[in-house]
Coordinates of C-alpha atoms in Angstrom, one line a residue:
Chain A
M1 CA -2.0 33.1 58.5
N2 CA -2.9 31.3 55.3
A3 CA -4.8 28.1 56.1
S4 CA -4.2 26.8 52.7
R5 CA -0.4 26.9 53.0
V6 CA -0.7 25.2 56.5
R7 CA -2.7 22.4 54.9
I8 CA -0.1 22.0 52.1
I9 CA 2.7 21.7 54.7
I10 CA 0.7 19.1 56.6
D11 CA 0.0 17.2 53.3
K12 CA 3.7 17.4 52.5
E13 CA 4.8 16.1 55.9
W14 CA 2.3 13.2 55.8
A15 CA 3.3 12.3 52.2
E16 CA 6.9 12.1 53.4
V17 CA 6.4 10.5 56.7
F18 CA 4.0 7.8 55.6
K19 CA 6.4 6.9 52.7
N20 CA 8.9 6.0 55.4
R21 CA 7.8 2.5 56.4
S22 CA 9.6 2.5 59.7
V23 CA 7.9 5.6 60.9
A24 CA 4.5 4.4 59.6
Y25 CA 5.0 1.1 61.4
T26 CA 5.9 3.0 64.6
M27 CA 2.8 5.0 64.4
I28 CA 0.6 1.9 63.9
F29 CA 2.2 -0.8 66.0
V30 CA 3.5 1.0 69.1
P31 CA 0.0 2.3 69.9
L32 CA -1.5 -1.2 69.2
I33 CA 1.1 -2.8 71.5
M34 CA 0.4 -0.2 74.2
T35 CA -3.3 -1.1 73.9
L36 CA -3.0 -4.9 73.8
L37 CA -0.6 -5.0 76.7
P38 CA -3.1 -3.8 79.4
L39 CA -5.9 -5.8 77.8
G40 CA -3.7 -8.9 78.0
V41 CA -2.8 -8.3 81.6
L42 CA -6.5 -7.7 82.6
F43 CA -7.5 -10.9 80.8
M44 CA -4.8 -12.9 82.5
L45 CA -5.7 -11.4 85.9
R46 CA -9.3 -12.5 85.5
S47 CA -8.3 -15.9 84.1
L48 CA -5.7 -16.7 86.8
G49 CA -7.1 -14.9 89.7
G50 CA -10.7 -16.2 89.6
T51 CA -12.5 -14.0 92.1
G52 CA -9.6 -13.8 94.5
G53 CA -7.3 -11.0 95.5
D54 CA -7.9 -8.3 98.1
T55 CA -7.3 -4.7 98.7
T56 CA -4.1 -5.4 100.6
D57 CA -2.5 -6.0 97.2
V58 CA -2.7 -2.3 96.4
P59 CA -1.2 0.8 98.1
A60 CA -3.2 2.0 101.0
N61 CA -4.2 5.4 99.5
F62 CA -5.4 3.6 96.5
A63 CA -7.4 1.0 98.4
A64 CA -9.4 3.9 99.8
I65 CA -11.0 4.7 96.5
C66 CA -12.0 1.0 96.0
Q67 CA -14.4 1.3 98.9
D68 CA -16.5 -1.9 99.0
L69 CA -15.5 -3.3 95.6
P70 CA -14.3 -6.9 95.4
G71 CA -10.6 -7.3 95.8
L72 CA -10.0 -8.4 92.2
D73 CA -11.9 -5.4 90.8
C74 CA -9.8 -3.1 93.0
L75 CA -6.6 -4.8 91.8
Q76 CA -7.7 -4.4 88.2
I77 CA -8.5 -0.7 88.8
Y78 CA -5.1 -0.2 90.3
I79 CA -3.4 -1.9 87.4
T80 CA -5.6 -0.1 84.9
N81 CA -4.7 3.2 86.4
Q82 CA -1.1 2.6 85.6
F83 CA -1.8 1.3 82.1
L84 CA -4.1 4.2 81.3
L85 CA -1.1 6.5 81.6
L86 CA 0.1 4.7 78.5
F87 CA -2.6 6.6 76.7
L88 CA -1.0 9.8 77.8
L89 CA 2.4 8.5 76.9
M90 CA 1.2 7.6 73.4
P91 CA 0.4 11.2 72.1
T92 CA 3.6 12.4 73.8
S93 CA 6.1 9.8 72.4
I94 CA 4.6 8.9 69.0
P95 CA 4.8 12.4 67.3
V96 CA 8.2 13.1 68.7
A97 CA 9.9 11.0 66.0
I98 CA 8.1 13.0 63.2
A99 CA 8.5 16.4 64.8
A100 CA 12.2 15.9 65.8
Y101 CA 13.0 15.1 62.1
S102 CA 10.8 17.8 60.7
I103 CA 13.4 20.7 60.6
V104 CA 16.7 19.0 60.9
G105 CA 15.6 16.4 58.3
E106 CA 15.0 19.2 55.8
K107 CA 18.3 20.7 56.7
T108 CA 20.0 17.4 56.0
T109 CA 18.4 16.9 52.6
R110 CA 18.9 20.6 51.8
S111 CA 15.2 21.0 51.0
L112 CA 14.7 23.7 53.7
E113 CA 16.1 26.6 51.7
P114 CA 13.7 26.2 48.7
L115 CA 10.9 25.8 51.2
L116 CA 11.8 29.0 53.1
A117 CA 12.1 30.7 49.7
T118 CA 8.4 30.3 49.2
P119 CA 5.9 32.8 50.6
V120 CA 5.2 30.5 53.6
T121 CA 5.6 32.3 56.9
T122 CA 7.5 30.9 59.9
A123 CA 4.2 30.6 61.8
E124 CA 2.5 28.7 58.9
L125 CA 5.5 26.4 58.6
L126 CA 5.7 25.6 62.3
L127 CA 2.0 25.2 62.6
G128 CA 1.8 22.9 59.6
K129 CA 4.7 20.8 60.9
S130 CA 3.3 20.6 64.4
L131 CA -0.2 19.6 63.3
A132 CA 1.3 17.0 60.9
A133 CA 2.9 15.4 63.9
V134 CA 0.2 16.0 66.5
L135 CA -2.9 14.9 64.6
P136 CA -2.0 11.3 63.8
A137 CA -0.7 10.8 67.3
I138 CA -4.0 12.1 68.8
L139 CA -6.0 10.0 66.4
A140 CA -4.0 6.9 67.1
T141 CA -4.4 7.5 70.8
W142 CA -8.2 8.0 70.6
V143 CA -8.7 5.0 68.3
C144 CA -6.6 2.8 70.6
F145 CA -8.5 4.0 73.7
A146 CA -11.7 3.3 72.0
I147 CA -10.5 -0.2 71.1
F148 CA -9.4 -0.7 74.7
C149 CA -12.7 0.4 76.1
L150 CA -14.7 -1.8 73.6
A151 CA -12.6 -4.8 74.5
L152 CA -13.0 -4.6 78.2
L153 CA -16.3 -6.3 78.6
P154 CA -15.6 -9.1 76.1
I155 CA -12.4 -10.1 78.0
G156 CA -14.4 -10.4 81.2
V157 CA -13.6 -7.1 83.0
S158 CA -16.4 -6.2 85.5
Q159 CA -18.8 -3.3 85.0
A160 CA -17.3 -1.6 88.0
V161 CA -13.9 -1.5 86.4
V162 CA -15.3 -0.4 83.1
A163 CA -17.1 2.4 84.8
H164 CA -13.9 3.5 86.4
I165 CA -12.1 3.6 83.1
V166 CA -14.8 5.2 81.0
S167 CA -15.2 8.0 83.6
P168 CA -15.0 11.8 83.4
L169 CA -11.5 11.6 85.0
W170 CA -9.9 9.4 82.4
L171 CA -12.0 10.9 79.5
T172 CA -10.7 14.3 80.5
A173 CA -7.2 13.0 80.7
I174 CA -7.2 11.3 77.4
L175 CA -9.4 13.7 75.4
L176 CA -7.9 16.9 76.8
V177 CA -4.6 16.4 78.6
G178 CA -3.3 14.0 76.0
P179 CA -3.6 16.4 73.1
L180 CA -2.2 19.2 75.2
M181 CA 0.8 17.0 76.0
A182 CA 1.1 16.1 72.4
V183 CA 1.4 19.8 71.5
M184 CA 4.0 20.3 74.2
A185 CA 6.0 17.3 73.0
V186 CA 5.9 18.3 69.3
V187 CA 6.7 21.9 69.8
T188 CA 9.6 21.0 72.0
A189 CA 10.8 18.5 69.4
I190 CA 10.5 21.2 66.7
I191 CA 12.5 23.7 68.7
I192 CA 15.2 21.1 69.3
S193 CA 15.0 20.1 65.6
S194 CA 15.6 23.6 64.5
R195 CA 18.7 24.0 66.6
V196 CA 20.6 20.7 66.2
S197 CA 22.3 19.2 63.2
D198 CA 21.6 15.6 63.7
P199 CA 18.1 14.0 63.5
R200 CA 19.0 11.3 66.0
A201 CA 20.1 13.9 68.6
A202 CA 16.8 15.8 68.0
E203 CA 14.8 12.7 68.7
Q204 CA 16.7 11.7 71.8
L205 CA 16.6 15.2 73.3
A206 CA 12.9 15.6 72.5
M207 CA 12.1 12.4 74.4
V208 CA 12.7 14.4 77.6
V209 CA 9.0 15.5 77.4
I210 CA 7.8 12.0 78.4
V211 CA 9.6 12.3 81.8
P212 CA 6.6 14.0 83.5
V213 CA 4.2 11.2 82.4
L214 CA 6.7 8.6 83.6
G215 CA 7.0 10.5 86.9
V216 CA 3.2 10.3 87.4
M217 CA 3.2 6.6 86.5
F218 CA 6.0 5.8 89.0
A219 CA 4.5 8.0 91.7
Q220 CA 1.2 6.0 91.4
I221 CA 3.0 2.6 91.3
G222 CA 4.9 3.6 94.4
G223 CA 1.7 4.7 96.2
L224 CA 2.8 8.3 96.5
F225 CA -0.5 9.6 95.1
V226 CA -3.5 8.6 93.0
L227 CA -4.5 10.4 89.9
N228 CA -7.6 12.4 90.6
A229 CA -9.8 15.0 88.8
Q230 CA -8.2 17.9 90.5
F231 CA -4.7 16.8 89.4
V232 CA -6.0 16.3 85.8
W233 CA -7.6 19.7 85.6
V234 CA -4.6 21.5 87.1
S235 CA -2.3 19.5 84.8
A236 CA -4.4 20.5 81.8
L237 CA -4.2 24.2 82.8
V238 CA -0.4 24.0 83.4
I239 CA 0.2 22.2 80.2
L240 CA -1.9 24.7 78.3
G241 CA 0.2 27.5 79.7
V242 CA 3.4 25.6 78.8
D243 CA 2.1 25.0 75.3
V244 CA 1.4 28.7 74.7
L245 CA 4.9 29.5 76.0
M246 CA 6.5 26.8 73.8
V247 CA 4.7 27.9 70.7
Y248 CA 5.8 31.5 71.3
L249 CA 9.4 30.3 71.9
A250 CA 9.3 28.1 68.8
T251 CA 8.5 31.1 66.6
R252 CA 11.0 33.3 68.3
L253 CA 13.8 30.7 68.2
F254 CA 13.2 29.7 64.6
R255 CA 15.7 31.9 62.9
R256 CA 15.7 31.4 59.1
E257 CA 19.0 33.1 58.7
T258 CA 20.8 31.1 61.4
I259 CA 19.4 27.9 60.1
L260 CA 20.4 28.7 56.5
T261 CA 23.8 30.2 57.1
Q262 CA 25.3 28.6 60.2
W263 CA 24.1 25.0 59.8
K264 CA 26.8 22.6 58.4
Chain B
M1 CA 14.1 45.0 38.3
I2 CA 16.8 44.6 40.9
L3 CA 18.5 47.6 42.6
T4 CA 20.9 47.5 45.4
E5 CA 22.4 50.4 47.3
T6 CA 25.5 49.8 49.4
L7 CA 24.1 46.4 50.4
S8 CA 26.2 44.7 53.0
K9 CA 26.0 41.6 55.1
Q10 CA 28.1 40.6 58.0
F11 CA 27.9 37.5 60.0
P12 CA 28.5 37.2 63.7
T13 CA 31.2 34.8 64.8
R14 CA 32.2 33.2 68.1
K15 CA 33.0 35.5 71.0
G16 CA 36.3 37.3 70.7
Q17 CA 36.5 37.1 67.0
P18 CA 35.5 39.8 64.6
P19 CA 32.4 39.4 62.5
V20 CA 32.8 38.1 58.9
L21 CA 32.0 40.6 56.2
A22 CA 30.5 38.6 53.4
V23 CA 29.1 41.4 51.2
D24 CA 30.5 44.9 51.4
G25 CA 28.6 47.9 50.0
L26 CA 27.2 46.3 46.9
S27 CA 25.5 48.7 44.5
L28 CA 24.2 47.6 41.2
E29 CA 21.1 47.7 39.0
V30 CA 19.7 44.9 36.9
G31 CA 17.2 45.8 34.2
E32 CA 14.0 44.0 33.4
G33 CA 14.6 41.0 31.1
E34 CA 18.3 41.2 31.5
V35 CA 20.5 38.2 32.1
F36 CA 23.0 39.4 34.6
G37 CA 26.1 37.3 35.4
F38 CA 27.5 37.4 38.9
L39 CA 31.1 36.1 38.9
G40 CA 33.4 35.6 41.8
P41 CA 35.6 33.0 43.5
N42 CA 34.5 30.6 46.2
G43 CA 33.6 32.4 49.3
A44 CA 33.2 35.7 47.5
G45 CA 29.7 36.3 48.9
K46 CA 27.7 35.4 45.8
T47 CA 25.3 33.0 47.6
T48 CA 24.9 35.5 50.4
T49 CA 24.0 38.1 47.9
V50 CA 21.4 35.9 46.2
R51 CA 19.9 34.9 49.6
M52 CA 19.5 38.6 50.5
L53 CA 17.9 39.4 47.2
A54 CA 15.6 36.5 47.5
S55 CA 14.6 37.7 51.0
L56 CA 16.0 34.6 52.7
I57 CA 18.3 36.5 54.9
A58 CA 18.3 40.2 56.0
P59 CA 21.0 42.7 55.0
S60 CA 23.1 44.2 57.7
A61 CA 23.2 47.6 55.9
G62 CA 22.2 49.2 52.7
R63 CA 19.0 48.3 50.9
A64 CA 17.8 46.3 48.0
I65 CA 14.7 46.5 45.8
V66 CA 13.5 43.5 43.9
N67 CA 10.6 43.9 41.5
G68 CA 9.6 47.1 43.3
F69 CA 9.6 45.5 46.8
E70 CA 12.1 46.2 49.5
V71 CA 14.2 43.5 51.0
G72 CA 13.6 43.2 54.8
R73 CA 10.2 45.0 54.6
Q74 CA 8.2 43.2 52.0
D75 CA 9.9 39.8 52.1
Q76 CA 6.7 37.8 51.4
H77 CA 6.0 39.8 48.3
I78 CA 9.5 39.3 47.1
R79 CA 9.4 35.5 47.8
A80 CA 6.2 35.3 45.9
C81 CA 7.6 36.9 42.7
V82 CA 11.1 35.4 42.5
G83 CA 12.3 32.0 41.8
I84 CA 15.5 30.6 43.2
L85 CA 17.7 27.7 42.2
T86 CA 20.0 27.1 45.1
E87 CA 23.5 25.8 44.7
T88 CA 22.6 22.4 46.2
P89 CA 18.9 22.0 45.4
G90 CA 17.3 19.6 47.9
M91 CA 14.2 17.6 47.0
Y92 CA 11.8 15.4 48.9
D93 CA 13.5 12.2 47.7
R94 CA 10.7 9.8 48.8
L95 CA 8.2 11.8 46.8
S96 CA 7.6 11.7 43.1
A97 CA 8.7 14.5 40.8
D98 CA 5.0 15.4 40.3
K99 CA 4.3 15.6 44.0
N100 CA 7.5 17.7 44.6
L101 CA 6.4 20.2 42.1
S102 CA 2.7 20.2 43.2
I103 CA 3.7 21.0 46.7
F104 CA 5.7 24.0 45.7
A105 CA 3.2 25.2 43.1
S106 CA 0.5 25.2 45.8
L107 CA 2.8 27.0 48.3
Y108 CA 3.4 29.7 45.7
G109 CA -0.4 30.0 45.2
V110 CA -0.4 28.9 41.6
Q111 CA -4.0 28.8 40.3
D112 CA -3.6 25.9 37.9
V113 CA -1.3 23.6 39.8
R114 CA -1.8 20.6 37.6
G115 CA -1.4 22.6 34.4
Q116 CA 1.8 24.3 35.5
V117 CA 3.3 21.1 36.9
E118 CA 2.6 19.4 33.6
K119 CA 3.9 22.3 31.6
Y120 CA 7.3 22.4 33.3
L121 CA 7.7 18.6 33.5
R122 CA 7.1 18.4 29.8
I123 CA 9.4 21.4 28.9
L124 CA 12.3 19.9 31.0
G125 CA 11.8 16.4 29.6
L126 CA 10.6 14.8 32.9
W127 CA 7.0 14.1 32.1
E128 CA 7.6 10.4 31.5
R129 CA 9.3 10.1 34.9
R130 CA 6.8 12.2 36.8
F131 CA 5.7 9.4 39.1
D132 CA 9.2 8.2 39.9
E133 CA 10.7 8.9 43.3
V134 CA 13.1 11.8 43.0
G135 CA 15.6 9.9 45.0
R136 CA 16.1 7.7 41.9
F137 CA 16.9 10.7 39.6
S138 CA 20.3 11.4 38.2
K139 CA 22.0 14.7 39.2
G140 CA 21.0 16.3 35.9
M141 CA 17.4 15.3 36.3
R142 CA 17.3 16.6 39.8
Q143 CA 18.8 19.9 38.5
K144 CA 16.1 20.1 35.9
L145 CA 13.4 19.4 38.4
A146 CA 14.9 22.1 40.7
I147 CA 14.7 24.6 37.7
A148 CA 11.1 23.6 37.1
R149 CA 10.4 24.2 40.8
A150 CA 11.9 27.6 40.6
L151 CA 9.7 28.5 37.6
L152 CA 6.3 27.0 38.5
H153 CA 4.9 30.4 39.6
E154 CA 6.3 32.2 36.5
P155 CA 8.6 34.5 38.6
K156 CA 9.6 37.9 37.4
V157 CA 13.1 37.4 38.6
L158 CA 15.0 34.1 38.6
F159 CA 18.1 33.6 40.7
L160 CA 20.3 30.8 39.5
D161 CA 23.2 29.8 41.8
E162 CA 25.7 27.7 39.9
P163 CA 23.0 26.0 37.7
T164 CA 25.4 23.7 35.9
S165 CA 27.8 23.0 38.8
G166 CA 28.6 19.3 38.9
L167 CA 26.6 18.4 35.8
D168 CA 28.0 16.4 32.9
P169 CA 28.4 18.3 29.7
E170 CA 25.2 17.0 28.2
A171 CA 23.1 17.9 31.2
A172 CA 24.9 21.3 31.5
K173 CA 24.1 22.0 27.9
L174 CA 20.4 21.2 28.5
V175 CA 20.3 23.6 31.4
R176 CA 22.1 26.3 29.4
D177 CA 19.8 25.9 26.5
F178 CA 16.8 26.3 28.8
V179 CA 18.3 29.5 30.3
E180 CA 18.6 30.7 26.7
E181 CA 14.9 30.0 26.2
L182 CA 14.0 31.9 29.4
K183 CA 16.2 34.8 28.2
A184 CA 14.3 34.9 24.9
Q185 CA 11.1 35.0 26.9
G186 CA 12.3 38.1 28.7
T187 CA 12.7 36.6 32.2
T188 CA 15.2 38.6 34.4
I189 CA 17.9 36.2 35.4
F190 CA 20.6 36.8 38.0
L191 CA 23.1 34.1 37.3
C192 CA 25.9 33.2 39.8
T193 CA 28.5 31.0 38.1
H194 CA 32.1 30.0 38.0
N195 CA 31.7 29.0 34.4
L196 CA 33.0 31.9 32.5
D197 CA 32.1 30.5 29.1
E198 CA 28.6 30.1 30.4
A199 CA 28.5 33.6 31.7
E200 CA 29.8 35.0 28.4
R201 CA 27.3 33.0 26.4
L202 CA 24.3 33.8 28.4
C203 CA 24.8 37.2 30.1
Q204 CA 24.3 40.6 28.7
R205 CA 26.3 42.1 31.6
I206 CA 28.7 40.7 34.1
A207 CA 29.7 41.7 37.6
I208 CA 32.9 40.6 39.0
F209 CA 32.6 40.3 42.7
K210 CA 34.8 39.4 45.7
T211 CA 33.1 40.7 48.8
R212 CA 33.0 44.0 47.1
L213 CA 31.9 44.7 43.5
I214 CA 35.1 45.0 41.4
T215 CA 33.5 45.8 38.1
V216 CA 30.3 45.5 36.1
D217 CA 30.0 45.8 32.3
T218 CA 29.3 43.8 29.1
P219 CA 31.9 41.0 28.4
A220 CA 33.2 42.9 25.4
A221 CA 33.5 46.2 27.2
L222 CA 35.4 44.5 30.1
R223 CA 37.9 43.0 27.6
Q224 CA 38.4 46.3 25.9
R225 CA 38.7 48.2 29.1
L226 CA 41.4 45.9 30.4
F227 CA 43.3 44.9 27.4
G228 CA 42.2 47.4 24.7
R229 CA 41.9 46.0 21.1
R230 CA 44.9 44.2 19.8
V231 CA 45.5 43.3 16.2
V232 CA 48.0 40.6 15.1
F233 CA 49.8 40.7 11.7
H234 CA 51.2 37.3 10.7
L235 CA 54.2 37.9 8.4
K236 CA 55.9 35.4 6.2
E237 CA 59.1 36.4 7.9
M238 CA 60.1 39.2 10.3
Q239 CA 62.3 41.8 8.8
P240 CA 64.4 44.5 10.6
G241 CA 62.7 47.8 10.8
L242 CA 59.1 46.7 10.6
L243 CA 58.5 46.9 14.4
A244 CA 60.0 50.4 14.5
L245 CA 57.8 51.4 11.5
L246 CA 54.8 50.2 13.4
Q247 CA 55.8 52.0 16.7
A248 CA 56.2 55.2 14.8
L249 CA 52.6 55.3 13.6
P250 CA 50.7 57.9 15.7
F251 CA 47.6 55.9 16.2
V252 CA 49.4 52.7 17.4
K253 CA 49.3 52.7 21.2
D254 CA 51.6 49.8 21.7
A255 CA 53.5 47.5 19.4
R256 CA 55.4 44.3 19.9
A257 CA 57.1 41.6 17.8
I258 CA 56.8 38.0 18.7
D259 CA 58.5 35.5 16.3
N260 CA 57.0 36.4 12.9
K261 CA 54.1 38.3 14.3
L262 CA 53.5 41.9 15.0
L263 CA 51.1 42.9 17.7
A264 CA 49.5 46.4 17.7
A265 CA 47.2 47.9 20.3
L266 CA 44.7 50.1 18.5
D267 CA 41.6 52.2 19.4
D268 CA 39.9 51.8 16.1
P269 CA 41.2 48.8 14.2
E270 CA 38.5 49.1 11.5
Q271 CA 39.9 52.5 10.6
H272 CA 43.6 51.9 11.1
N273 CA 44.2 48.3 9.9
P274 CA 44.2 49.3 6.1
L275 CA 46.8 52.0 6.8
I276 CA 49.1 49.7 8.7
V277 CA 48.8 47.0 6.0
R278 CA 49.7 49.4 3.3
Q279 CA 52.7 50.7 5.3
L280 CA 54.0 47.3 6.0
V281 CA 53.6 46.1 2.4
E282 CA 55.4 49.2 1.1
A283 CA 58.2 48.3 3.6
G284 CA 58.5 44.9 2.0
A285 CA 56.5 42.8 4.5
A286 CA 54.7 39.7 3.2
I287 CA 51.5 39.6 5.3
Q288 CA 49.8 36.2 5.6
F289 CA 46.9 37.0 7.9
V290 CA 45.5 39.8 9.9
G291 CA 43.3 39.2 12.9
E292 CA 42.0 40.6 16.1
M293 CA 43.5 39.1 19.3
R294 CA 40.7 38.2 21.7
H295 CA 41.3 37.9 25.3
S296 CA 39.0 35.3 26.9
L297 CA 36.7 36.3 29.7
E298 CA 38.9 34.1 31.9
D299 CA 41.8 36.5 31.3
V300 CA 39.5 39.4 32.3
Y301 CA 38.2 37.6 35.3
L302 CA 41.7 36.5 36.6
Q303 CA 43.1 40.0 36.0
M304 CA 40.2 41.6 37.9
I305 CA 40.2 39.1 40.8
N306 CA 44.0 39.1 41.2
H307 CA 44.9 42.6 40.3
G308 CA 41.7 44.5 40.8
G309 CA 41.5 45.4 37.2
A310 CA 44.9 46.9 36.5
A311 CA 46.1 45.4 33.3

């Protein structure tokens, strides 16, 4: 593995991606909207609700973790718990557009053959393309999460709610599970990208990786379960395993010959 | 520099259909510094051969050595020492010419990336446009940029797949002139082309190929092998008995009369022409011109492709 070649691939991908305004805007504005939306809701809840609200407004299994918190705080924690999942959705959905285009896009523009004719290995190529998609998504997520946390107190969210958000549970989820999910999403997108002939098809198919996050979100909203530390750590281990498997599959499924000779 | 021994490539097809044999038992040798023409019709397997030799795809059978490295075993070494101009050279259209070349120079491990990029942008006349997006380039400029990309790492072997295909005459000439320069510098060039004039002008030897290697030789030798050497005697007027006189000469292999011309197939025209001229003049012929009849490479190619070389 030649780190220099991996860095060149990343540099090339970024140069191309950020020249494409629509992709650049997607990478900037989607995370910002996902950050401002929960802040706006929390602000409105505080403004409209005064100190009212009680724990009967939240599912019973959730109310249990509120203990003796005021009703409004409990409601805010409940809502925040759903919105915080957006910070897991971000690293999953943002890089998919880049990754899905990465191989099939080069096939379409016929730039893949000259690239494969260089001494770059399949592992270097896939690692470079994966990191080029994963790193900006993780950075955008972390920056947005930091903005979110810093804005909580100024918009009037109570210390108890802030303590719930800036907790080991959510920090683990966002700093560990998020990046692992980003890797899973990107590698899946790259596998799909190397096997389809239409960039749009690649992007749409790759979006399937956000389904588990949506599943967790809807399960919480429906009161089926509440995200807890055990679930986060088990998820991290499972996703890590899936990542290793997907990376292995990606290098096995990336067949230079098939891509060059059978793609029309 | 390039050696292939019964190199073959077959592609799998859908279930129930036989595999497609693209290259069948290709054996050839290309010397260092040689410009080698690889001619064949569409679908003959030329691009597949180039892709195998550039270590982009693996052979199904046989073996190939490029610059001392074996295809399929030392692919990274081969990729590092060959340059390839693909038939449809894709570029990163949103990036500048300079950036496109810098990326490839870095991937090839070029020490002085800036220097090499500047060198080839200047040589190919793209220096003034170096910061322009490649998407705005004309086809000729893109082709020149693709050639620059193939040369950045000073490859020992250069594979050119239809380098002038689709270019206007001026751009095609620029590319051909540049190949001439590379030839003068001693770069080994494997040139796939449909353009027979180009092949004849640039290549020292030519292979005619249609899934299998039909023949390989210098253009002149191919002509001679197929058609021999023919001399044409332009007469003021054709007289009876002149054709018979010509046919009777022992060194004339074949003789024909067409209008006021006599055609003779000879092994050694330099030796026999004076004798024939003398005989004809003595027989009363008024000879206006004597010349060698040249068959074009196109005649040779069509003969080889359509009849497998039987003239």
